[in-house]
Backbone as ProteinMPNN parsed JSONL, in Angstrom:
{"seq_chain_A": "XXXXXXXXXXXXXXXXXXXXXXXXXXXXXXXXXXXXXXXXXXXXXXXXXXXXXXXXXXXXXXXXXXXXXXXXXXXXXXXXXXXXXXXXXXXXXXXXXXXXXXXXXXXXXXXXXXXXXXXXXXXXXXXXXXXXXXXXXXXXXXXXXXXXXXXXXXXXXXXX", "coords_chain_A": {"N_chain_A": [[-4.203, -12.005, 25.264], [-2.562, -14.09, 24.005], [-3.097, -13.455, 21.651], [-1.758, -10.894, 21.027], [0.694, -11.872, 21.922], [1.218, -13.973, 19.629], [0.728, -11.434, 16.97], [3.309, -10.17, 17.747], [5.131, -11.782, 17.675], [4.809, -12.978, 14.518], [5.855, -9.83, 13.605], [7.913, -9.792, 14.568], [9.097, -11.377, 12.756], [8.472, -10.652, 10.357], [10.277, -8.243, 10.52], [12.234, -8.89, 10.622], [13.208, -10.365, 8.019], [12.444, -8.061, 6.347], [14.875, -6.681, 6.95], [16.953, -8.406, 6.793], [17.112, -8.013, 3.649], [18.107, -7.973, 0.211], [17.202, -4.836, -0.94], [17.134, -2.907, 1.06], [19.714, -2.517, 1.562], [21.142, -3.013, 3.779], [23.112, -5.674, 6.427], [23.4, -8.859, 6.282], [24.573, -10.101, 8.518], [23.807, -9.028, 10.972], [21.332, -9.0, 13.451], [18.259, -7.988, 14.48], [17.249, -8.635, 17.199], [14.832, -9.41, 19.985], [12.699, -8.905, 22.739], [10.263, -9.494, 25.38], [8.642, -7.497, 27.265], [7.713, -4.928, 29.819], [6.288, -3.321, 29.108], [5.77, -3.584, 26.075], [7.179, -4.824, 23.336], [10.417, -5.338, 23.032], [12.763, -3.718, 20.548], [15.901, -4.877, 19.681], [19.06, -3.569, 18.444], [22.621, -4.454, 17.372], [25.313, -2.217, 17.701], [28.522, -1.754, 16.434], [32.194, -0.937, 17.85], [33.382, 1.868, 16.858], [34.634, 4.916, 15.199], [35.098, 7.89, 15.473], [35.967, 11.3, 14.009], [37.541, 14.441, 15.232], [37.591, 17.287, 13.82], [38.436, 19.868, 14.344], [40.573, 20.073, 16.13], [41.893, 16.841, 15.001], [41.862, 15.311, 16.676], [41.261, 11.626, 17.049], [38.353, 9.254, 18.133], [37.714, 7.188, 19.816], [34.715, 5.157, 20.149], [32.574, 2.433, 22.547], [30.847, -0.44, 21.404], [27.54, -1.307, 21.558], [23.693, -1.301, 21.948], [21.017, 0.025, 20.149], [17.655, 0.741, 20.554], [14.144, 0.097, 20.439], [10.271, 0.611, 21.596], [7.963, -1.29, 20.517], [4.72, -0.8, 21.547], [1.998, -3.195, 21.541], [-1.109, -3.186, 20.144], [-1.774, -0.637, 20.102], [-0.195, 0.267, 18.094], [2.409, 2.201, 18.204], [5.573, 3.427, 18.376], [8.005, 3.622, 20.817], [10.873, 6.407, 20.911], [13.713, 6.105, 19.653], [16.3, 4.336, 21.241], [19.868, 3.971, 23.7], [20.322, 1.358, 24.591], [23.0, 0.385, 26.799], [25.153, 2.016, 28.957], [26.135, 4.7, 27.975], [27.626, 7.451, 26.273], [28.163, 10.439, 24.091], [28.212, 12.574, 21.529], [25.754, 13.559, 20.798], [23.773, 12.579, 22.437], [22.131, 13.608, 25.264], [22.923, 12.84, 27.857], [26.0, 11.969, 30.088], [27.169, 8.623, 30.038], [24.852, 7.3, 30.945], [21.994, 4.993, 31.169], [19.817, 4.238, 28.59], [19.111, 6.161, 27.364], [17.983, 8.616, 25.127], [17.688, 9.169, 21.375], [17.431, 11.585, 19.398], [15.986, 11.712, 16.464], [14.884, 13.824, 14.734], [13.938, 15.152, 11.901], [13.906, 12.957, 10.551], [11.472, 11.211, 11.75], [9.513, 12.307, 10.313], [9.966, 11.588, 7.935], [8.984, 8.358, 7.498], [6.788, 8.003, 9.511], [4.73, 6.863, 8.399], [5.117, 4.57, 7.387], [4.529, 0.908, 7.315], [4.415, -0.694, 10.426], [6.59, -2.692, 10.659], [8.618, -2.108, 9.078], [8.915, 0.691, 9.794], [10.286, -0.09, 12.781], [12.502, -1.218, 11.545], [13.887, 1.234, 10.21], [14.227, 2.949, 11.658], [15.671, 1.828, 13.631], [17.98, 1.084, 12.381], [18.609, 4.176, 11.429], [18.777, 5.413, 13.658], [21.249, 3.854, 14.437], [23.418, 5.029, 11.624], [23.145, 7.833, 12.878], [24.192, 8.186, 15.166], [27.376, 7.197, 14.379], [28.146, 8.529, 12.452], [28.197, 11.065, 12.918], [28.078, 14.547, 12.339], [29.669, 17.694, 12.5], [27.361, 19.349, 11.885], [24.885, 18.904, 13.11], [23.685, 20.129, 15.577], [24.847, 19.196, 18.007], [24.871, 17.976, 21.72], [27.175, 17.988, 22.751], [30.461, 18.846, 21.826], [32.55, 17.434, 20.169], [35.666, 16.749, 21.783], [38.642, 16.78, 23.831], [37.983, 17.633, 25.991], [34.974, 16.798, 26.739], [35.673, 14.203, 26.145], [37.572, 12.554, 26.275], [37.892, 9.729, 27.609], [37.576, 8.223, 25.449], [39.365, 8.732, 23.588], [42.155, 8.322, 21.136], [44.989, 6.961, 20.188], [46.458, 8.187, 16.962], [48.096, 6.341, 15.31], [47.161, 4.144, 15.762], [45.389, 3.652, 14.093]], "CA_chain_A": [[-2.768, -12.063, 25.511], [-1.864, -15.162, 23.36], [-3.442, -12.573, 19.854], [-0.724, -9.972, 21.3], [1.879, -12.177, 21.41], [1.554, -14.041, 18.004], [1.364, -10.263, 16.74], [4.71, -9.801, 18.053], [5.707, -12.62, 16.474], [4.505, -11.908, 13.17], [6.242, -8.12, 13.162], [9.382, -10.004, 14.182], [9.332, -12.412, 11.59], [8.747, -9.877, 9.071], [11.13, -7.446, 10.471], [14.248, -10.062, 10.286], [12.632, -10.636, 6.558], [12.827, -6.788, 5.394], [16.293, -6.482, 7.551], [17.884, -9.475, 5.292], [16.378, -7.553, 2.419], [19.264, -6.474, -0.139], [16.968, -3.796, -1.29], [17.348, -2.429, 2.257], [21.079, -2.396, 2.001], [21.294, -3.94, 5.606], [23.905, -6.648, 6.079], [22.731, -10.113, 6.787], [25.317, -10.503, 9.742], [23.209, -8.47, 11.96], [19.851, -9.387, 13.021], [17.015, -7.548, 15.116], [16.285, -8.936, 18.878], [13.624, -8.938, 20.89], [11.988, -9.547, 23.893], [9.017, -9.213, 25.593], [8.3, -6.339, 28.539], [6.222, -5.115, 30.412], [5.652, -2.062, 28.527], [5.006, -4.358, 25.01], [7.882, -5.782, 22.735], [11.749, -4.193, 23.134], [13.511, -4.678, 19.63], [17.4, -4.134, 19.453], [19.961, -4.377, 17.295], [24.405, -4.179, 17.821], [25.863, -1.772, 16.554], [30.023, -2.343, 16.555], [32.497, 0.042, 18.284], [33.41, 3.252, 15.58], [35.793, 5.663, 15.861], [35.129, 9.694, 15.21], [37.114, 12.315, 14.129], [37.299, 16.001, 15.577], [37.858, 18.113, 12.265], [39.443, 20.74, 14.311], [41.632, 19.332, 16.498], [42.5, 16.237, 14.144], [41.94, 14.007, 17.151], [40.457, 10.458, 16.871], [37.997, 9.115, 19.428], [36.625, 5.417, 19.624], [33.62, 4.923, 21.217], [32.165, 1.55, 22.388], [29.928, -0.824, 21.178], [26.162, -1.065, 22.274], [22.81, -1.559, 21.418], [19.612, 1.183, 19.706], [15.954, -0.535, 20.539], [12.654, 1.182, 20.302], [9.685, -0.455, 22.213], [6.922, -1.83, 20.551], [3.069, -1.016, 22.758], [0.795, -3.273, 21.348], [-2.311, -2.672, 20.478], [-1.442, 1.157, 20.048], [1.008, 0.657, 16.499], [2.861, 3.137, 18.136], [6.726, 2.793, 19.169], [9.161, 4.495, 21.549], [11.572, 7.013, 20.827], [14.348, 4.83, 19.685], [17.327, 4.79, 22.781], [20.98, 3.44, 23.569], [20.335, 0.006, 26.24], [23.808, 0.515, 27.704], [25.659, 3.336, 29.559], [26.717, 5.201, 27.466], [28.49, 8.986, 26.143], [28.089, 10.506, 22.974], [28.235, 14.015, 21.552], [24.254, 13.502, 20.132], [23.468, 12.523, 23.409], [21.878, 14.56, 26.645], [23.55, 12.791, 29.555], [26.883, 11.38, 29.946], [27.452, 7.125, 30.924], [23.404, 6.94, 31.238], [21.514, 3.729, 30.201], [18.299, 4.11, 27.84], [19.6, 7.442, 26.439], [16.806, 8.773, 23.581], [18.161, 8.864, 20.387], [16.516, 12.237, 18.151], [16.169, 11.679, 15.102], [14.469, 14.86, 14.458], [13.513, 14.946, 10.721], [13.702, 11.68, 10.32], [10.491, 10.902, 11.827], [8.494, 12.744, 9.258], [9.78, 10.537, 6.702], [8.304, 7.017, 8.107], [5.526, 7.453, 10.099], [3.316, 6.184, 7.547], [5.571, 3.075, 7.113], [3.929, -0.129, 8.042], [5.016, -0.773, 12.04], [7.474, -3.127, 10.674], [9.606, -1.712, 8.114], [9.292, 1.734, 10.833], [11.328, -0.835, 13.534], [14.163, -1.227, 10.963], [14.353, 1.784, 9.803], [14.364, 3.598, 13.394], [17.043, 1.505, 14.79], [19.39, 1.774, 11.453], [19.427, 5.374, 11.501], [19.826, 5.834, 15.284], [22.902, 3.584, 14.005], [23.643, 6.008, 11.069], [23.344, 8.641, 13.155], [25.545, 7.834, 15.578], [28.359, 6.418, 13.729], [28.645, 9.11, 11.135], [28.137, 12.641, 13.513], [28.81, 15.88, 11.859], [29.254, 19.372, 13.434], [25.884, 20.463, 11.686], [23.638, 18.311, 13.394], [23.446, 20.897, 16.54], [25.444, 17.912, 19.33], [24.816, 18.439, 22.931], [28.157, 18.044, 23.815], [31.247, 19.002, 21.173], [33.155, 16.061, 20.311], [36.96, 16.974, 22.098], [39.065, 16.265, 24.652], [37.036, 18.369, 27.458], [33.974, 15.502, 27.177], [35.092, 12.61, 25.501], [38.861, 12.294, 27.507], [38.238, 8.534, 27.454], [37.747, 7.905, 24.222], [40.807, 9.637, 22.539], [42.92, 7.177, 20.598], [46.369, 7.461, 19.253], [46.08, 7.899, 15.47], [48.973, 5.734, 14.366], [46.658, 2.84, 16.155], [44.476, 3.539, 13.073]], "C_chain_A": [[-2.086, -12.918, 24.446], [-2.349, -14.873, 21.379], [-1.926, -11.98, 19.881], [0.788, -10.325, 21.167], [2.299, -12.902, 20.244], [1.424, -12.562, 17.089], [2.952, -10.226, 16.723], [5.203, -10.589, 17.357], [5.754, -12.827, 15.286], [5.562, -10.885, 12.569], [7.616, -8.629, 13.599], [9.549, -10.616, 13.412], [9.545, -11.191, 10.415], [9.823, -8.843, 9.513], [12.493, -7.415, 10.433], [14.328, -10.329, 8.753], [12.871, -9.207, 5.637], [14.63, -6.429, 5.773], [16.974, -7.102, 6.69], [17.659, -8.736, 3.933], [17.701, -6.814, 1.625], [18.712, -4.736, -0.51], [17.424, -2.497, -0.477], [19.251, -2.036, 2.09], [21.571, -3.027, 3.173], [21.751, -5.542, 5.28], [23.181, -7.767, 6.679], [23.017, -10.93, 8.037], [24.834, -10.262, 10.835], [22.024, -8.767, 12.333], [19.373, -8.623, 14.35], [16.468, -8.026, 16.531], [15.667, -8.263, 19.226], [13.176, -9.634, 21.88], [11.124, -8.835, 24.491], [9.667, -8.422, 27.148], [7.439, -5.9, 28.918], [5.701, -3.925, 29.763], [5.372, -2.614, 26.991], [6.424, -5.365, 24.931], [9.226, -4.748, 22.723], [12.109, -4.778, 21.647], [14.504, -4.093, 19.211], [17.951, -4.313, 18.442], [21.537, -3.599, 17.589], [24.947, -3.017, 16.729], [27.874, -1.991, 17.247], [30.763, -1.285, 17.329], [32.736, 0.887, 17.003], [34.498, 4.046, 15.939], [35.223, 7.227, 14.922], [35.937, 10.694, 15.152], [36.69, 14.464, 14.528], [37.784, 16.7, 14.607], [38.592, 19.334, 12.993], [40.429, 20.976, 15.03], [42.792, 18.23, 15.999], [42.447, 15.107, 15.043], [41.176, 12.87, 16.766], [39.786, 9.932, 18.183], [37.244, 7.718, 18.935], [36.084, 5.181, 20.177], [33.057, 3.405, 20.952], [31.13, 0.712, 21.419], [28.497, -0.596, 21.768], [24.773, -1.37, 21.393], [21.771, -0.33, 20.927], [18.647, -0.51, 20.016], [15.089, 0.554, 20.673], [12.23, 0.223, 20.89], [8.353, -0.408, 21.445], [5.305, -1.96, 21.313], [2.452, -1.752, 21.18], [-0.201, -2.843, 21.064], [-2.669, -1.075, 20.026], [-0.661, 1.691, 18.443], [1.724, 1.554, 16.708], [4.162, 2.689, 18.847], [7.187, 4.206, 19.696], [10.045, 5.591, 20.59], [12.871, 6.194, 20.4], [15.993, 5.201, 21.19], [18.457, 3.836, 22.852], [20.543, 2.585, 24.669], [21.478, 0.236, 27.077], [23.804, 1.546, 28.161], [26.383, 3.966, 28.612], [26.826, 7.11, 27.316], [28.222, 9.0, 24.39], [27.917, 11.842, 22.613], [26.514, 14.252, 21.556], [23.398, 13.301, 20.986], [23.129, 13.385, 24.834], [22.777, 14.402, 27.748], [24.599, 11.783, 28.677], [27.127, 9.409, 30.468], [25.691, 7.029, 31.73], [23.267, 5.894, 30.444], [20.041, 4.62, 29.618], [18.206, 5.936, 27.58], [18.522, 7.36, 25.029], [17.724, 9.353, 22.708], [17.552, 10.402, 19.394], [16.945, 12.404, 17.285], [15.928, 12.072, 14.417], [13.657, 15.022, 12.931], [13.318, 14.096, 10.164], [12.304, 11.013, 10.674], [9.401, 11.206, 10.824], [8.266, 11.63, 8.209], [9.631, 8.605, 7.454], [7.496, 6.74, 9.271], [4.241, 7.105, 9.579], [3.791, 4.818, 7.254], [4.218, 1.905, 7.853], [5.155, -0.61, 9.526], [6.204, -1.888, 11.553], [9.206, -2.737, 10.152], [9.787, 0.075, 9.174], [10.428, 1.244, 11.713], [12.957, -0.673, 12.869], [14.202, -0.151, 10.342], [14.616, 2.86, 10.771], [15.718, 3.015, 13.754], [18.347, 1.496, 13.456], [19.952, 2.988, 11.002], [19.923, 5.905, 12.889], [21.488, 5.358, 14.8], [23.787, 4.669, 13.402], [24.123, 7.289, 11.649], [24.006, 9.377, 14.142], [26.931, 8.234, 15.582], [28.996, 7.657, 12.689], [28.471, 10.979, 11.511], [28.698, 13.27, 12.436], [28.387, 16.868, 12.587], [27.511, 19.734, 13.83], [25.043, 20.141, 12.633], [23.523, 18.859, 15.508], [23.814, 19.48, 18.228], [25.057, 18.598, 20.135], [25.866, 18.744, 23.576], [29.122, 18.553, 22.362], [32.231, 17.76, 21.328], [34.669, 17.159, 20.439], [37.532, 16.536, 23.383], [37.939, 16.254, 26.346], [35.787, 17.344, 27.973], [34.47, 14.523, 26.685], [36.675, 11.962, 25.781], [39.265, 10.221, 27.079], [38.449, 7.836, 26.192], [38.59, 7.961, 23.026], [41.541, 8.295, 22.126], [44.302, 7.649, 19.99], [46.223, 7.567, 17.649], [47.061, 7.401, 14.685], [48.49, 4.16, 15.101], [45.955, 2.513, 15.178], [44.588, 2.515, 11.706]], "O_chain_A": [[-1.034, -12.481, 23.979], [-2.138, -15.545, 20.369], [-1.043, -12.341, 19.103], [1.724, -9.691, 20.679], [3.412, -12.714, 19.753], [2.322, -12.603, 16.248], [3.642, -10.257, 15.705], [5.778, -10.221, 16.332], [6.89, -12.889, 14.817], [6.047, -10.961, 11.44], [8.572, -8.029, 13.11], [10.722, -10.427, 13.092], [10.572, -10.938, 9.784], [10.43, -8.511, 8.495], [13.416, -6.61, 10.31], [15.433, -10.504, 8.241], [13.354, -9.207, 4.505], [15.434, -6.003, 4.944], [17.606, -6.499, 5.822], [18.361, -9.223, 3.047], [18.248, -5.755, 1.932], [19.408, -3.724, -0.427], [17.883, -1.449, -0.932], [19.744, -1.115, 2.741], [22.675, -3.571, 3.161], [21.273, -6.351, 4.485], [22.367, -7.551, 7.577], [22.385, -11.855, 8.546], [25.14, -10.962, 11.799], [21.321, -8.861, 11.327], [20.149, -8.662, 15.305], [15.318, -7.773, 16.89], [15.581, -7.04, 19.116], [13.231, -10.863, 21.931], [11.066, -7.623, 24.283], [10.668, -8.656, 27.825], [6.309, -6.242, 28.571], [4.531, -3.622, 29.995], [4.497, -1.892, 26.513], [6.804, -6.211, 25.74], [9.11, -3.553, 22.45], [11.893, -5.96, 21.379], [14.451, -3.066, 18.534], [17.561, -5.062, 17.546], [21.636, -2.425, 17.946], [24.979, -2.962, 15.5], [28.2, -2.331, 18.384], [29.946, -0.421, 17.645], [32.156, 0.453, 16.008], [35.205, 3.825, 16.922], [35.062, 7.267, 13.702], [36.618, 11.027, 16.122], [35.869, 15.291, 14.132], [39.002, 16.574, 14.725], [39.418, 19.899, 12.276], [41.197, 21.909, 14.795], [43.997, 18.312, 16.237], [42.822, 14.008, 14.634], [40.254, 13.173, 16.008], [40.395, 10.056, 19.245], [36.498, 7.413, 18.004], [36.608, 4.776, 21.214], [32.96, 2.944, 19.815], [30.571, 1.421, 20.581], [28.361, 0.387, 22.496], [24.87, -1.659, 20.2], [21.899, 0.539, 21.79], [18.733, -1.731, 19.887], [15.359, 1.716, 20.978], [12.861, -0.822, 21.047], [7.603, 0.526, 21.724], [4.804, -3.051, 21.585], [2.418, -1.196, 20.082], [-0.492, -1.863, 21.749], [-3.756, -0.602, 19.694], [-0.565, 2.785, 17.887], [2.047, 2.144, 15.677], [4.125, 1.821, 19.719], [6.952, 5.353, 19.315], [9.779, 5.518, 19.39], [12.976, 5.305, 21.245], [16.347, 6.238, 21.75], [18.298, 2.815, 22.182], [20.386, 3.145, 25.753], [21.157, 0.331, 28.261], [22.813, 2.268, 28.051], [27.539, 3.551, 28.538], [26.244, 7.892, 28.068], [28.115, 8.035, 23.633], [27.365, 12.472, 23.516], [26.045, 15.106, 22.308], [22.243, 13.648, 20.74], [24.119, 13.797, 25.438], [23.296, 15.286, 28.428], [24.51, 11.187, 27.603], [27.242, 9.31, 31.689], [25.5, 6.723, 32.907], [23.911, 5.644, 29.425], [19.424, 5.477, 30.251], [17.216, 6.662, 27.668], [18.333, 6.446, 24.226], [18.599, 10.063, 23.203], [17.12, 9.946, 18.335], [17.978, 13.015, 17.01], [16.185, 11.625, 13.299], [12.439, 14.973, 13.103], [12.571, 14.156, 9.187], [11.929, 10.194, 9.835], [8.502, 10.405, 10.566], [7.279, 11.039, 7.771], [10.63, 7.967, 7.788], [7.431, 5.683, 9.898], [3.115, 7.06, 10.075], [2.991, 3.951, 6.902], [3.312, 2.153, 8.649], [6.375, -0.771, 9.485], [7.015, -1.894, 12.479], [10.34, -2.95, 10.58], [10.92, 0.556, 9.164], [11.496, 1.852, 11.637], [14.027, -0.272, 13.327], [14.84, -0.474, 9.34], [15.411, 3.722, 10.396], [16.692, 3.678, 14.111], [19.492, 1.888, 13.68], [21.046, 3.178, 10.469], [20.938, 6.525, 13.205], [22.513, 6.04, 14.769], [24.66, 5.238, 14.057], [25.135, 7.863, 11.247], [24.329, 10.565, 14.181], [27.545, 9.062, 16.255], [30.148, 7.648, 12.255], [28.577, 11.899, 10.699], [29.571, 12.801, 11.705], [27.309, 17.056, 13.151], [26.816, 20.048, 14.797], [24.363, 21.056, 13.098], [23.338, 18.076, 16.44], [23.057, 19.133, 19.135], [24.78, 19.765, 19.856], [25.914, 19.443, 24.588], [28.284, 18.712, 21.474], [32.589, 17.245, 22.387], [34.903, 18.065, 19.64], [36.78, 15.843, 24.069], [37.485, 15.481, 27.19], [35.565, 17.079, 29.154], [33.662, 13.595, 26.682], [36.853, 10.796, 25.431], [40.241, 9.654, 26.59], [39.34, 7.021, 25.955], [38.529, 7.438, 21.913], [41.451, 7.289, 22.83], [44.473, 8.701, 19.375], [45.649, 6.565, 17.222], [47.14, 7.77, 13.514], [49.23, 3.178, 15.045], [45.687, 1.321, 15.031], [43.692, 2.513, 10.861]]}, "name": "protein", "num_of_chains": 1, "seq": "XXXXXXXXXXXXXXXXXXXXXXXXXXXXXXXXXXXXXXXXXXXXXXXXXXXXXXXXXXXXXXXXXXXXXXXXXXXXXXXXXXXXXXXXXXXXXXXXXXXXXXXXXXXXXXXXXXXXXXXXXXXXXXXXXXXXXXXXXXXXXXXXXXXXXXXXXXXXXXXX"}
């Protein structure tokens, strides 16, 4: 137990260490939590609220803040699916105002499952961000970003 959790400690140290990294691009304001569970190590990170535009409507929609985390098993080098911690809505998303919403990141996995388990962590939870934050049509949504699902989120666009 007390290997498992200096491990963990370790793969967070280094994963706050490649995160700061300018090579990475990743800002230094943000940093990587974690905590321990019963299923291994959870490790999050904030992303800010955003705002999205519907290209054929012209509306604007601002969706909350919240957290992406993947989980860490031990022992296994293998992590979670990465997923939203709050309740949340999202076109990219299956269910509406659910917590621990999975995240696919579809092609993206190919490219870094040979990473080392650390530099995988941050690069899992900054494209869930990415991918998010920066929707387009192509990427086959569950839901269509417009009034019909996303009602709450609509914004005036001279608030912009």
């Amino acid at each position: 137990k007390y290997t498992l959790l200096l491990i963990s400690l370790m793969i967070e140290d280094k994963i706050n260490k490649i995160f700061k990294n300018k090579k990475f691009g990743y800002s230094n304001k943000r940093s990587i939590e974690s905590e321990k569970i019963e299923e291994g190590t959870k490790f999050s990170l904030k992303f800010n609220s955003f705002i999205l535009k519907d290209f054929i409507s012209g509306d604007y929609y601002q969706f909350p803040e919240g957290h992406v985390a993947v989980i860490y098993k031990q022992g296994s080098d293998s992590l979670s699916a990465p997923f939203i911690e709050e309740k949340y809505s999202h076109p990219l998303l299956m269910g509406f105002n659910q917590k621990n919403q999975p995240i696919d990141l579809g092609y993206f996995d190919e490219k870094i499952k040979n990473l080392p388990i650390n530099e995988r962590i941050v690069r899992m939870l900054e494209e869930s961000i990415e991918l998010l934050t920066t929707y387009e049509k192509n990427l086959s949504p569950c839901y269509y970003l417009n009034a019909h699902y996303f009602k709450k989120y609509r914004i005036n666009p001279a608030k912009l």
